[in-house]
Amino acid sequence: MATKLNLDKLDYQIIQEMMENAEISYADLGKKFFVSAGTIHVRIKKLQEAGVVKGTKLNVDLKQLGYDVIAFIGVYLEKSSLYDIVAEELRKIPQIVRLNYTTGNYSMFGEVVCKDITELRQILHDDLQKIKGIERTETFISLDESFGRNVQVYKTK
Amino acid sequence: MATKLNLDKLDYQIIQEMMENAEISYADLGKKFFVSAGTIHVRIKKLQEAGVVKGTKLNVDLKQLGYDVIAFIGVYLEKSSLYDIVAEELRKIPQIVRLNYTTGNYSMFGEVVCKDITELRQILHDDLQKIKGIERTETFISLDESFGRNVQVYKTK
DNA sequence: ATTGAAAGAGTCTCAGT
DNA sequence: ACTGAGACTCTTTCAAT
């Protein structure tokens, strides 16, 4: 953990804006928030050094790239102490893009992105069955994403 | 849907690289893949026009911004025809950052990002209880994220 | 801390291949 | 389609406030 954070309104405004659109220029950000491009630069540098801003990611259309199936998988473990071992095995399956250790029904909860249902079935039947320590899994296939958005760190209105 | 896609190795390489790090310069991308910066520029422009590349997003450290609690919520609906109405109500809760319509146990599946457990409890007890059409919900609090990564559109090795 | 201006680096265009 | 060079824009630094 870096030095203590002390973010002001402008910092939050910059983060909020760039979470949606990281390509915006410092000049345009400055115009929007009534400061100079130099000030924006200093703020972003500060946020990067503090580790609040970790980088930028490309936002791609998975459907157009041929990834038609998104599913969530709830995993029941035989013993919760097996978490780390099973997590390492699940990491080897590249279609699993996210894995969380959770409270509640499931010991762990994953998200899978696949080309098609055939690929999903292969993961569920072939790959997951081979992993020792998994008692069973439950799968929820996403039929539609209602919305996906960012956290609100600054309220616009 | 735009005109038919015909992506080659270079396109996939660029996407793979920029999904992790969208800040990399065209010159550096060119060096990495043995083409000129101009070629990279043309490819990225093509990908943007096709809609495959939708933009770039800031990657932030939610913990450092004070968002300590991530949870997943499975929603049981009284009738699945209520999906759209309930989705609109859930959209009004800004801490719900994602909502999917799913097969399986739950009708819909959401992800919540909160400052703390108190805020999560308010959402579960106050906000969700008010929404008509929700039979009940199940919550899975993330104790730890094992990994989070991008889809593999191009295999490096 | 913020600014404005200058230097440096990156993007974008285009003629040539 | 790719390249290299020039024009243009954006980032980065810095002296002044």
PDB file of C-alpha atoms in Angstrom, chain B residues 16 29 42 53 69 79 94 107 134 138 146:
ATOM      1  CA  GLN B  16      -4.420  -9.532 -27.344  1.00  0.00           C
ATOM      2  CA  LEU B  29       3.442  -2.539 -31.243  1.00  0.00           C
ATOM      3  CA  VAL B  42      -4.464   1.095 -40.189  1.00  0.00           C
ATOM      4  CA  VAL B  53     -12.661  -2.362 -30.670  1.00  0.00           C
ATOM      5  CA  VAL B  69     -16.968  -5.443  -0.956  1.00  0.00           C
ATOM      6  CA  LYS B  79     -42.564 -14.804 -13.053  1.00  0.00           C
ATOM      7  CA  PRO B  94     -25.701   2.277  -8.967  1.00  0.00           C
ATOM      8  CA  SER B 107     -33.583 -15.896 -13.364  1.00  0.00           C
ATOM      9  CA  ILE B 134     -38.463 -10.482  -6.937  1.00  0.00           C
ATOM     10  CA  GLU B 138     -29.136 -15.286  -2.754  1.00  0.00           C
ATOM     11  CA  SER B 146      -8.139 -15.617  -7.308  1.00  0.00           C
TER      12      SER B 146
END
